[in-house]
């Protein structure tokens, strides 16, 4: 569960689809069987979460592998039934999933998992995937305004025993209710708003915010984390948890790891998928300082825009320690090869994180 006592919490991210843009032969293939194996391995290792990514349409062209990504509520139901203690998170595009559908599906996954469901709320940024639903995507402000209406509705549907009416700018509900209810508290909510508007939304509405480090040096990262937390506390009286996303390449040295990333991102690069991702994401890319664009492009190809964890188990554990020292409470992990990568991480990095006092060894799974 995300509420474990570990100082640095961990989650495997995006294995319902895959996190890298590459044509390298090691690229992960998301079959249902591989999803279950990864989730069960993470569960055994005591990793706190399994977090899906959500996408409705491939980048580049129809049939491109970036569209092969399991739908996130049905995925969560299957993963919940296959695991014992992981928090299973569905990423949800708020504008296309009505709060009644989301609350009902979430209560169902929560009943299957006995209170282990969570939601990563996203507002959408890819016009073609939103266009498939027959509506314009709306501007950035409107998307977050919809999100501000969506969350309290989800909350009320989760908790209230009596049906209720609601009339707002985006939703008009008559005698709304969901049954069966989950007896557990409202699922943990996450969001990765990178803009100021996104930060406002996250600070006011969710439990966990993902940040993208603007400057990876430890003191700059600490400043960014402190700023987020203080902002949520002072403006909304909320205690928000701050997490970030990392891609892992574990090799015999940092140089070997760098060479491998260079090989899959550049030598076996998928310019078609990457160009499409970047050109569609240009609204978000505007927030990126001049010169950082190439770096962002590389990180997106390498592992969903995450921060690099490269080198030996010692290198990776030491980078995670400095991330934790900066105040980050949890890290999402991706690999090019999730299965081999997670196994290696479990065998060699987790024991070092335990020695460093960031985690305790996993208890055996309950039977
Ligand atoms: C760790 C992480 C995971 C994300 N997952 C998704 C996702 O699965 N689907 C999606 O459409 N956007 C996803 N996003 C994009 C964010 O929802 C958001 O659009 C982006 O961070 C820009 O922030 P803004 O909306 O405040 O401009 C993710 C971003 C991050 C940093």
mmCIF file of C-alpha atoms and ligand atoms in Angstrom:
data_model
loop_
_atom_site.group_PDB
_atom_site.id
_atom_site.type_symbol
_atom_site.label_atom_id
_atom_site.label_comp_id
_atom_site.label_asym_id
_atom_site.label_seq_id
_atom_site.Cartn_x
_atom_site.Cartn_y
_atom_site.Cartn_z
ATOM 1 C CA UNK A 1 0.000 0.000 0.000
ATOM 2 C CA UNK A 2 1.143 3.586 -0.577
ATOM 3 C CA UNK A 3 0.764 4.212 3.160
ATOM 4 C CA UNK A 4 3.625 1.828 4.085
ATOM 5 C CA UNK A 5 6.138 2.975 6.696
ATOM 6 C CA UNK A 6 9.037 3.024 4.200
ATOM 7 C CA UNK A 7 10.735 6.421 4.040
ATOM 8 C CA UNK A 8 11.138 6.106 0.264
ATOM 9 C CA UNK A 9 8.139 4.486 -1.393
ATOM 10 C CA UNK A 10 8.331 2.869 -4.816
ATOM 11 C CA UNK A 11 5.922 2.072 -7.628
ATOM 12 C CA UNK A 12 6.337 0.374 -10.991
ATOM 13 C CA UNK A 13 4.917 2.746 -13.589
ATOM 14 C CA UNK A 14 3.488 2.260 -17.061
ATOM 15 C CA UNK A 15 3.920 -1.493 -17.553
ATOM 16 C CA UNK A 16 0.355 -1.712 -18.878
ATOM 17 C CA UNK A 17 1.969 -0.347 -22.072
ATOM 18 C CA UNK A 18 5.667 0.479 -21.902
ATOM 19 C CA UNK A 19 7.607 3.642 -21.208
ATOM 20 C CA UNK A 20 10.209 4.035 -23.973
ATOM 21 C CA UNK A 21 10.140 5.212 -27.596
ATOM 22 C CA UNK A 22 12.513 2.855 -29.354
ATOM 23 C CA UNK A 23 12.732 0.061 -31.885
ATOM 24 C CA UNK A 24 15.342 -1.760 -29.800
ATOM 25 C CA UNK A 25 14.773 -5.540 -29.608
ATOM 26 C CA UNK A 26 14.772 -5.380 -25.755
ATOM 27 C CA UNK A 27 11.659 -3.167 -25.764
ATOM 28 C CA UNK A 28 9.035 -4.491 -23.346
ATOM 29 C CA UNK A 29 6.014 -6.206 -24.869
ATOM 30 C CA UNK A 30 2.920 -5.674 -22.685
ATOM 31 C CA UNK A 31 1.069 -8.992 -22.753
ATOM 32 C CA UNK A 32 -1.399 -9.760 -19.962
ATOM 33 C CA UNK A 33 0.930 -12.522 -18.747
ATOM 34 C CA UNK A 34 3.902 -10.127 -18.495
ATOM 35 C CA UNK A 35 1.708 -7.608 -16.630
ATOM 36 C CA UNK A 36 0.710 -10.211 -14.041
ATOM 37 C CA UNK A 37 4.287 -11.466 -13.618
ATOM 38 C CA UNK A 38 5.589 -7.921 -13.042
ATOM 39 C CA UNK A 39 2.791 -7.001 -10.625
ATOM 40 C CA UNK A 40 3.292 -10.203 -8.631
ATOM 41 C CA UNK A 41 7.060 -9.689 -8.494
ATOM 42 C CA UNK A 42 6.573 -6.090 -7.274
ATOM 43 C CA UNK A 43 4.064 -7.339 -4.705
ATOM 44 C CA UNK A 44 6.518 -9.949 -3.364
ATOM 45 C CA UNK A 45 9.290 -7.332 -3.182
ATOM 46 C CA UNK A 46 7.124 -5.070 -1.017
ATOM 47 C CA UNK A 47 6.977 -2.338 -3.653
ATOM 48 C CA UNK A 48 4.082 -0.065 -2.761
ATOM 49 C CA UNK A 49 2.367 0.584 -6.070
ATOM 50 C CA UNK A 50 1.607 -0.476 -9.623
ATOM 51 C CA UNK A 51 0.612 2.572 -11.638
ATOM 52 C CA UNK A 52 -0.838 2.435 -15.131
ATOM 53 C CA UNK A 53 -0.421 5.069 -17.815
ATOM 54 C CA UNK A 54 -3.472 6.067 -19.834
ATOM 55 C CA UNK A 55 -3.584 6.621 -23.586
ATOM 56 C CA UNK A 56 -6.456 6.177 -25.998
ATOM 57 C CA UNK A 57 -4.662 6.424 -29.333
ATOM 58 C CA UNK A 58 -1.209 5.583 -30.670
ATOM 59 C CA UNK A 59 1.303 8.287 -31.601
ATOM 60 C CA UNK A 60 2.545 8.603 -35.154
ATOM 61 C CA UNK A 61 0.168 6.270 -36.966
ATOM 62 C CA UNK A 62 -2.580 3.737 -36.381
ATOM 63 C CA UNK A 63 -1.088 0.471 -35.207
ATOM 64 C CA UNK A 64 2.061 2.044 -33.685
ATOM 65 C CA UNK A 65 3.067 0.124 -30.522
ATOM 66 C CA UNK A 66 2.495 3.226 -28.337
ATOM 67 C CA UNK A 67 -1.241 2.533 -28.651
ATOM 68 C CA UNK A 68 -0.906 -0.985 -27.226
ATOM 69 C CA UNK A 69 -1.681 -0.148 -23.634
ATOM 70 C CA UNK A 70 -4.250 -1.866 -21.456
ATOM 71 C CA UNK A 71 -7.297 0.207 -20.453
ATOM 72 C CA UNK A 72 -6.675 1.239 -16.878
ATOM 73 C CA UNK A 73 -9.805 0.221 -14.890
ATOM 74 C CA UNK A 74 -10.090 -3.235 -16.434
ATOM 75 C CA UNK A 75 -6.307 -3.601 -16.032
ATOM 76 C CA UNK A 76 -6.569 -2.603 -12.360
ATOM 77 C CA UNK A 77 -9.317 -5.167 -11.740
ATOM 78 C CA UNK A 78 -7.130 -7.953 -13.162
ATOM 79 C CA UNK A 79 -3.999 -6.808 -11.321
ATOM 80 C CA UNK A 80 -5.965 -6.396 -8.082
ATOM 81 C CA UNK A 81 -7.205 -9.981 -8.338
ATOM 82 C CA UNK A 82 -3.647 -11.228 -8.989
ATOM 83 C CA UNK A 83 -1.909 -9.424 -6.087
ATOM 84 C CA UNK A 84 -2.152 -9.122 -2.293
ATOM 85 C CA UNK A 85 -0.874 -5.770 -1.018
ATOM 86 C CA UNK A 86 0.139 -3.473 -3.914
ATOM 87 C CA UNK A 87 -1.795 -0.267 -4.398
ATOM 88 C CA UNK A 88 -3.179 -0.564 -7.952
ATOM 89 C CA UNK A 89 -3.576 2.787 -9.668
ATOM 90 C CA UNK A 90 -5.745 3.585 -12.687
ATOM 91 C CA UNK A 91 -4.727 6.658 -14.644
ATOM 92 C CA UNK A 92 -7.920 8.413 -15.710
ATOM 93 C CA UNK A 93 -8.562 11.060 -18.377
ATOM 94 C CA UNK A 94 -11.129 13.133 -16.520
ATOM 95 C CA UNK A 95 -12.818 14.718 -19.530
ATOM 96 C CA UNK A 96 -13.756 11.388 -21.102
ATOM 97 C CA UNK A 97 -14.541 9.325 -18.001
ATOM 98 C CA UNK A 98 -17.674 10.539 -16.260
ATOM 99 C CA UNK A 99 -17.326 10.718 -12.448
ATOM 100 C CA UNK A 100 -20.175 8.201 -12.010
ATOM 101 C CA UNK A 101 -18.413 5.651 -14.233
ATOM 102 C CA UNK A 102 -15.103 6.323 -12.449
ATOM 103 C CA UNK A 103 -16.555 6.094 -8.928
ATOM 104 C CA UNK A 104 -18.425 2.890 -9.724
ATOM 105 C CA UNK A 105 -15.469 1.234 -11.466
ATOM 106 C CA UNK A 106 -13.148 2.352 -8.685
ATOM 107 C CA UNK A 107 -15.472 0.985 -5.970
ATOM 108 C CA UNK A 108 -15.519 -2.328 -7.849
ATOM 109 C CA UNK A 109 -11.704 -2.506 -8.038
ATOM 110 C CA UNK A 110 -11.565 -1.450 -4.378
ATOM 111 C CA UNK A 111 -13.866 -4.331 -3.419
ATOM 112 C CA UNK A 112 -11.793 -6.782 -5.479
ATOM 113 C CA UNK A 113 -8.548 -5.517 -3.924
ATOM 114 C CA UNK A 114 -9.878 -4.825 -0.395
ATOM 115 C CA UNK A 115 -9.109 -1.116 -0.446
ATOM 116 C CA UNK A 116 -6.048 -1.049 -2.691
ATOM 117 C CA UNK A 117 -7.321 1.019 -5.617
ATOM 118 C CA UNK A 118 -6.053 4.500 -6.434
ATOM 119 C CA UNK A 119 -6.402 7.032 -9.259
ATOM 120 C CA UNK A 120 -3.870 9.121 -11.156
ATOM 121 C CA UNK A 121 -5.922 12.022 -12.526
ATOM 122 C CA UNK A 122 -4.909 13.465 -15.894
ATOM 123 C CA UNK A 123 -6.562 16.243 -17.856
ATOM 124 C CA UNK A 124 -5.443 15.141 -21.345
ATOM 125 C CA UNK A 125 -3.165 16.925 -23.783
ATOM 126 C CA UNK A 126 -3.257 14.841 -26.995
ATOM 127 C CA UNK A 127 -5.927 16.342 -29.309
ATOM 128 C CA UNK A 128 -6.381 13.255 -31.516
ATOM 129 C CA UNK A 129 -7.123 10.942 -28.597
ATOM 130 C CA UNK A 130 -9.662 13.376 -27.130
ATOM 131 C CA UNK A 131 -11.089 14.047 -30.619
ATOM 132 C CA UNK A 132 -11.962 10.347 -30.961
ATOM 133 C CA UNK A 133 -14.704 10.965 -28.385
ATOM 134 C CA UNK A 134 -16.306 13.559 -30.686
ATOM 135 C CA UNK A 135 -15.419 16.642 -28.711
ATOM 136 C CA UNK A 136 -12.756 19.300 -28.825
ATOM 137 C CA UNK A 137 -10.106 18.976 -26.131
ATOM 138 C CA UNK A 138 -10.811 22.407 -24.619
ATOM 139 C CA UNK A 139 -8.123 24.792 -23.501
ATOM 140 C CA UNK A 140 -5.790 24.141 -20.589
ATOM 141 C CA UNK A 141 -7.789 26.298 -18.144
ATOM 142 C CA UNK A 142 -11.088 24.601 -19.050
ATOM 143 C CA UNK A 143 -9.582 21.153 -18.620
ATOM 144 C CA UNK A 144 -8.504 22.004 -15.085
ATOM 145 C CA UNK A 145 -11.852 23.726 -14.376
ATOM 146 C CA UNK A 146 -13.551 20.449 -15.348
ATOM 147 C CA UNK A 147 -11.148 18.572 -13.085
ATOM 148 C CA UNK A 148 -12.070 20.866 -10.161
ATOM 149 C CA UNK A 149 -15.730 19.892 -10.653
ATOM 150 C CA UNK A 150 -14.923 16.203 -11.231
ATOM 151 C CA UNK A 151 -13.045 15.476 -7.994
ATOM 152 C CA UNK A 152 -15.739 16.675 -5.515
ATOM 153 C CA UNK A 153 -18.339 14.705 -7.495
ATOM 154 C CA UNK A 154 -16.195 11.567 -7.343
ATOM 155 C CA UNK A 155 -15.779 12.187 -3.618
ATOM 156 C CA UNK A 156 -19.504 12.598 -2.963
ATOM 157 C CA UNK A 157 -20.401 9.551 -5.047
ATOM 158 C CA UNK A 158 -17.849 7.532 -3.088
ATOM 159 C CA UNK A 159 -19.185 8.578 0.312
ATOM 160 C CA UNK A 160 -22.813 9.638 0.172
ATOM 161 C CA UNK A 161 -25.531 7.084 0.894
ATOM 162 C CA UNK A 162 -28.348 9.206 -0.530
ATOM 163 C CA UNK A 163 -28.685 10.095 -4.208
ATOM 164 C CA UNK A 164 -28.090 13.759 -4.987
ATOM 165 C CA UNK A 165 -28.586 16.334 -7.746
ATOM 166 C CA UNK A 166 -25.775 18.498 -9.040
ATOM 167 C CA UNK A 167 -25.740 21.271 -11.591
ATOM 168 C CA UNK A 168 -22.405 22.825 -12.588
ATOM 169 C CA UNK A 169 -20.579 24.143 -15.620
ATOM 170 C CA UNK A 170 -19.525 20.691 -16.888
ATOM 171 C CA UNK A 171 -21.804 18.178 -15.151
ATOM 172 C CA UNK A 172 -25.505 17.926 -14.597
ATOM 173 C CA UNK A 173 -26.413 14.965 -12.390
ATOM 174 C CA UNK A 174 -29.885 13.907 -11.329
ATOM 175 C CA UNK A 175 -30.387 11.599 -8.322
ATOM 176 C CA UNK A 176 -26.809 10.388 -8.647
ATOM 177 C CA UNK A 177 -25.540 7.500 -6.516
ATOM 178 C CA UNK A 178 -23.230 4.488 -6.836
ATOM 179 C CA UNK A 179 -23.759 1.003 -5.438
ATOM 180 C CA UNK A 180 -22.228 -1.203 -4.222
ATOM 181 C CA UNK A 181 -20.086 1.075 -2.113
ATOM 182 C CA UNK A 182 -16.569 0.263 -1.005
ATOM 183 C CA UNK A 183 -16.251 0.162 2.813
ATOM 184 C CA UNK A 184 -12.715 1.575 2.507
ATOM 185 C CA UNK A 185 -11.697 5.276 2.521
ATOM 186 C CA UNK A 186 -11.630 7.203 -0.747
ATOM 187 C CA UNK A 187 -8.856 5.908 -3.045
ATOM 188 C CA UNK A 188 -5.569 7.778 -2.997
ATOM 189 C CA UNK A 189 -5.552 10.448 -5.723
ATOM 190 C CA UNK A 190 -2.446 11.494 -7.676
ATOM 191 C CA UNK A 191 -1.757 14.129 -10.307
ATOM 192 C CA UNK A 192 1.220 15.336 -12.344
ATOM 193 C CA UNK A 193 0.268 18.897 -13.182
ATOM 194 C CA UNK A 194 3.468 20.556 -14.387
ATOM 195 C CA UNK A 195 2.015 24.032 -14.996
ATOM 196 C CA UNK A 196 1.063 26.599 -12.364
ATOM 197 C CA UNK A 197 -2.588 25.776 -12.992
ATOM 198 C CA UNK A 198 -1.816 22.084 -12.597
ATOM 199 C CA UNK A 199 -0.055 22.768 -9.326
ATOM 200 C CA UNK A 200 -3.076 24.698 -8.034
ATOM 201 C CA UNK A 201 -5.313 21.767 -8.921
ATOM 202 C CA UNK A 202 -3.014 19.175 -7.378
ATOM 203 C CA UNK A 203 -2.431 21.135 -4.188
ATOM 204 C CA UNK A 204 -6.156 21.523 -3.612
ATOM 205 C CA UNK A 205 -7.436 18.125 -4.740
ATOM 206 C CA UNK A 206 -5.007 15.224 -4.534
ATOM 207 C CA UNK A 207 -2.914 13.313 -2.005
ATOM 208 C CA UNK A 208 0.233 12.832 -4.100
ATOM 209 C CA UNK A 209 1.743 15.216 -6.673
ATOM 210 C CA UNK A 210 4.357 14.132 -9.210
ATOM 211 C CA UNK A 211 6.990 16.702 -10.010
ATOM 212 C CA UNK A 212 9.356 16.809 -12.965
ATOM 213 C CA UNK A 213 12.682 18.131 -11.609
ATOM 214 C CA UNK A 214 13.511 21.487 -13.205
ATOM 215 C CA UNK A 215 17.097 21.213 -12.055
ATOM 216 C CA UNK A 216 18.335 17.803 -10.889
ATOM 217 C CA UNK A 217 20.954 19.076 -8.426
ATOM 218 C CA UNK A 218 19.954 17.972 -4.888
ATOM 219 C CA UNK A 219 19.632 21.482 -3.446
ATOM 220 C CA UNK A 220 17.475 22.621 -6.397
ATOM 221 C CA UNK A 221 15.302 19.515 -6.133
ATOM 222 C CA UNK A 222 14.824 20.134 -2.404
ATOM 223 C CA UNK A 223 13.769 23.703 -3.136
ATOM 224 C CA UNK A 224 11.221 22.522 -5.705
ATOM 225 C CA UNK A 225 9.794 19.893 -3.321
ATOM 226 C CA UNK A 226 9.650 22.321 -0.367
ATOM 227 C CA UNK A 227 7.987 24.936 -2.537
ATOM 228 C CA UNK A 228 5.249 22.494 -3.625
ATOM 229 C CA UNK A 229 4.579 21.300 -0.093
ATOM 230 C CA UNK A 230 4.572 24.775 1.423
ATOM 231 C CA UNK A 231 2.304 26.052 -1.349
ATOM 232 C CA UNK A 232 -0.273 23.284 -0.648
ATOM 233 C CA UNK A 233 -0.057 23.833 3.107
ATOM 234 C CA UNK A 234 -0.269 27.614 3.098
ATOM 235 C CA UNK A 235 -2.833 28.070 0.344
ATOM 236 C CA UNK A 236 -5.108 25.069 0.929
ATOM 237 C CA UNK A 237 -4.181 23.723 4.365
ATOM 238 C CA UNK A 238 -3.268 20.397 2.723
ATOM 239 C CA UNK A 239 -0.365 18.067 3.458
ATOM 240 C CA UNK A 240 0.631 16.849 0.007
ATOM 241 C CA UNK A 241 3.107 14.072 -0.720
ATOM 242 C CA UNK A 242 5.639 14.693 -3.489
ATOM 243 C CA UNK A 243 6.807 11.934 -5.817
ATOM 244 C CA UNK A 244 8.781 11.848 -9.064
ATOM 245 C CA UNK A 245 9.352 9.463 -11.970
ATOM 246 C CA UNK A 246 12.673 7.787 -12.879
ATOM 247 C CA UNK A 247 13.838 5.415 -15.583
ATOM 248 C CA UNK A 248 16.289 2.720 -14.511
ATOM 249 C CA UNK A 249 19.191 1.298 -16.493
ATOM 250 C CA UNK A 250 21.301 -0.961 -14.301
ATOM 251 C CA UNK A 251 24.680 -2.024 -15.722
ATOM 252 C CA UNK A 252 28.262 -2.635 -14.501
ATOM 253 C CA UNK A 253 29.091 1.089 -14.619
ATOM 254 C CA UNK A 254 27.452 4.452 -15.282
ATOM 255 C CA UNK A 255 29.230 4.553 -18.647
ATOM 256 C CA UNK A 256 27.867 1.149 -19.657
ATOM 257 C CA UNK A 257 24.379 2.261 -18.670
ATOM 258 C CA UNK A 258 24.763 5.511 -20.654
ATOM 259 C CA UNK A 259 25.958 3.573 -23.697
ATOM 260 C CA UNK A 260 22.958 1.294 -23.483
ATOM 261 C CA UNK A 261 20.483 4.204 -23.246
ATOM 262 C CA UNK A 262 22.235 5.891 -26.166
ATOM 263 C CA UNK A 263 21.878 2.658 -28.112
ATOM 264 C CA UNK A 264 18.150 2.251 -27.558
ATOM 265 C CA UNK A 265 17.234 5.944 -27.781
ATOM 266 C CA UNK A 266 19.490 6.945 -30.678
ATOM 267 C CA UNK A 267 20.813 3.929 -32.625
ATOM 268 C CA UNK A 268 17.457 2.162 -32.443
ATOM 269 C CA UNK A 269 15.498 5.412 -32.059
ATOM 270 C CA UNK A 270 11.831 5.657 -32.975
ATOM 271 C CA UNK A 271 11.735 9.156 -34.441
ATOM 272 C CA UNK A 272 8.234 8.627 -35.810
ATOM 273 C CA UNK A 273 6.623 7.981 -32.402
ATOM 274 C CA UNK A 274 8.774 10.529 -30.617
ATOM 275 C CA UNK A 275 8.154 13.325 -33.143
ATOM 276 C CA UNK A 276 4.436 12.751 -32.834
ATOM 277 C CA UNK A 277 4.561 12.742 -29.021
ATOM 278 C CA UNK A 278 6.608 15.963 -28.922
ATOM 279 C CA UNK A 279 4.607 17.840 -31.540
ATOM 280 C CA UNK A 280 1.332 16.961 -29.802
ATOM 281 C CA UNK A 281 2.765 17.842 -26.422
ATOM 282 C CA UNK A 282 3.947 21.253 -27.586
ATOM 283 C CA UNK A 283 1.567 23.048 -25.180
ATOM 284 C CA UNK A 284 3.344 21.351 -22.282
ATOM 285 C CA UNK A 285 6.721 21.768 -23.943
ATOM 286 C CA UNK A 286 6.256 25.553 -23.785
ATOM 287 C CA UNK A 287 6.895 25.290 -20.033
ATOM 288 C CA UNK A 288 10.340 23.846 -20.712
ATOM 289 C CA UNK A 289 13.231 26.347 -20.657
ATOM 290 C CA UNK A 290 15.134 26.938 -23.918
ATOM 291 C CA UNK A 291 17.846 24.311 -24.359
ATOM 292 C CA UNK A 292 16.147 21.753 -22.120
ATOM 293 C CA UNK A 293 14.028 20.565 -25.054
ATOM 294 C CA UNK A 294 16.624 18.090 -26.343
ATOM 295 C CA UNK A 295 17.057 16.734 -22.838
ATOM 296 C CA UNK A 296 13.299 16.355 -22.450
ATOM 297 C CA UNK A 297 13.058 14.607 -25.817
ATOM 298 C CA UNK A 298 15.793 12.184 -24.766
ATOM 299 C CA UNK A 299 14.144 11.479 -21.394
ATOM 300 C CA UNK A 300 10.767 10.874 -23.040
ATOM 301 C CA UNK A 301 12.332 8.356 -25.396
ATOM 302 C CA UNK A 302 14.335 6.759 -22.575
ATOM 303 C CA UNK A 303 11.514 6.375 -20.055
ATOM 304 C CA UNK A 304 8.427 8.568 -20.087
ATOM 305 C CA UNK A 305 10.323 11.770 -19.313
ATOM 306 C CA UNK A 306 11.683 10.417 -16.036
ATOM 307 C CA UNK A 307 14.922 11.220 -14.241
ATOM 308 C CA UNK A 308 17.782 8.781 -15.023
ATOM 309 C CA UNK A 309 18.869 6.158 -12.495
ATOM 310 C CA UNK A 310 21.985 4.801 -14.196
ATOM 311 C CA UNK A 311 24.880 2.519 -13.323
ATOM 312 C CA UNK A 312 25.508 -0.157 -10.737
ATOM 313 C CA UNK A 313 23.177 -1.068 -7.870
ATOM 314 C CA UNK A 314 25.337 1.206 -5.661
ATOM 315 C CA UNK A 315 25.020 4.128 -8.095
ATOM 316 C CA UNK A 316 21.257 3.701 -8.308
ATOM 317 C CA UNK A 317 20.807 3.345 -4.566
ATOM 318 C CA UNK A 318 22.939 6.427 -3.937
ATOM 319 C CA UNK A 319 20.946 8.547 -6.428
ATOM 320 C CA UNK A 320 17.726 7.364 -4.772
ATOM 321 C CA UNK A 321 19.161 8.337 -1.381
ATOM 322 C CA UNK A 322 19.844 11.884 -2.538
ATOM 323 C CA UNK A 323 16.360 12.088 -4.078
ATOM 324 C CA UNK A 324 14.964 11.029 -0.696
ATOM 325 C CA UNK A 325 17.201 13.555 1.107
ATOM 326 C CA UNK A 326 15.648 16.261 -1.060
ATOM 327 C CA UNK A 327 12.283 15.353 0.486
ATOM 328 C CA UNK A 328 10.808 13.243 -2.324
ATOM 329 C CA UNK A 329 8.621 10.584 -0.672
ATOM 330 C CA UNK A 330 8.112 8.205 -3.547
ATOM 331 C CA UNK A 331 9.555 7.270 -6.919
ATOM 332 C CA UNK A 332 7.862 5.790 -9.980
ATOM 333 C CA UNK A 333 10.151 3.346 -11.765
ATOM 334 C CA UNK A 334 10.230 2.370 -15.433
ATOM 335 C CA UNK A 335 12.567 0.077 -17.374
ATOM 336 C CA UNK A 336 13.049 -0.706 -21.034
ATOM 337 C CA UNK A 337 12.855 -4.351 -19.998
ATOM 338 C CA UNK A 338 10.526 -4.289 -16.989
ATOM 339 C CA UNK A 339 10.803 -7.943 -16.039
ATOM 340 C CA UNK A 340 14.589 -8.336 -16.079
ATOM 341 C CA UNK A 341 15.029 -4.812 -14.719
ATOM 342 C CA UNK A 342 12.689 -5.225 -11.763
ATOM 343 C CA UNK A 343 14.180 -8.607 -10.869
ATOM 344 C CA UNK A 344 17.703 -7.166 -10.833
ATOM 345 C CA UNK A 345 16.528 -4.131 -8.856
ATOM 346 C CA UNK A 346 14.857 -6.406 -6.287
ATOM 347 C CA UNK A 347 17.944 -8.607 -5.921
ATOM 348 C CA UNK A 348 20.554 -5.869 -5.719
ATOM 349 C CA UNK A 349 19.182 -2.317 -5.204
ATOM 350 C CA UNK A 350 16.466 -2.985 -2.612
ATOM 351 C CA UNK A 351 18.956 -4.500 -0.099
ATOM 352 C CA UNK A 352 21.090 -1.335 -0.413
ATOM 353 C CA UNK A 353 18.046 0.887 0.157
ATOM 354 C CA UNK A 354 17.340 -1.199 3.261
ATOM 355 C CA UNK A 355 20.917 -0.729 4.494
ATOM 356 C CA UNK A 356 20.544 3.000 3.885
ATOM 357 C CA UNK A 357 17.463 3.039 6.144
ATOM 358 C CA UNK A 358 15.125 4.064 3.339
ATOM 359 C CA UNK A 359 13.151 0.823 3.332
ATOM 360 C CA UNK A 360 12.629 -2.282 5.433
ATOM 361 C CA UNK A 361 12.730 -5.826 4.007
ATOM 362 C CA UNK A 362 9.367 -7.006 2.686
ATOM 363 C CA UNK A 363 7.306 -9.299 4.904
ATOM 364 C CA UNK A 364 6.230 -12.536 3.211
ATOM 365 C CA UNK A 365 2.953 -12.059 1.321
ATOM 366 C CA UNK A 366 -0.183 -12.928 3.297
ATOM 367 C CA UNK A 367 -1.710 -16.245 2.166
HETATM 368 C C1 LIG B 1 4.805 10.851 -13.931
HETATM 369 C C2 LIG B 1 3.829 11.364 -14.944
HETATM 370 C C3 LIG B 1 2.823 10.515 -15.420
HETATM 371 C C4 LIG B 1 1.904 10.970 -16.375
HETATM 372 N N1 LIG B 1 0.974 10.092 -16.889
HETATM 373 C C5 LIG B 1 0.153 10.501 -17.892
HETATM 374 C C6 LIG B 1 -0.719 9.574 -18.537
HETATM 375 O O1 LIG B 1 -0.720 8.377 -18.247
HETATM 376 N N2 LIG B 1 -1.540 10.042 -19.517
HETATM 377 C C7 LIG B 1 -1.556 11.361 -19.895
HETATM 378 O O2 LIG B 1 -2.329 11.706 -20.780
HETATM 379 N N3 LIG B 1 -0.726 12.255 -19.309
HETATM 380 C C8 LIG B 1 0.124 11.857 -18.333
HETATM 381 N N4 LIG B 1 1.009 12.762 -17.767
HETATM 382 C C9 LIG B 1 0.966 14.197 -18.176
HETATM 383 C C10 LIG B 1 0.332 15.063 -17.086
HETATM 384 O O3 LIG B 1 -0.990 14.641 -16.821
HETATM 385 C C11 LIG B 1 0.305 16.562 -17.459
HETATM 386 O O4 LIG B 1 -0.422 16.744 -18.649
HETATM 387 C C12 LIG B 1 1.693 17.116 -17.642
HETATM 388 O O5 LIG B 1 2.494 16.854 -16.501
HETATM 389 C C13 LIG B 1 1.660 18.638 -17.923
HETATM 390 O O6 LIG B 1 1.120 19.348 -16.829
HETATM 391 P P1 LIG B 1 -0.022 20.429 -17.007
HETATM 392 O O7 LIG B 1 -1.300 19.674 -17.316
HETATM 393 O O8 LIG B 1 -0.110 21.115 -15.683
HETATM 394 O O9 LIG B 1 0.341 21.343 -18.127
HETATM 395 C C14 LIG B 1 1.959 12.317 -16.833
HETATM 396 C C15 LIG B 1 2.974 13.158 -16.346
HETATM 397 C C16 LIG B 1 3.909 12.696 -15.423
HETATM 398 C C17 LIG B 1 4.992 13.621 -14.945
#
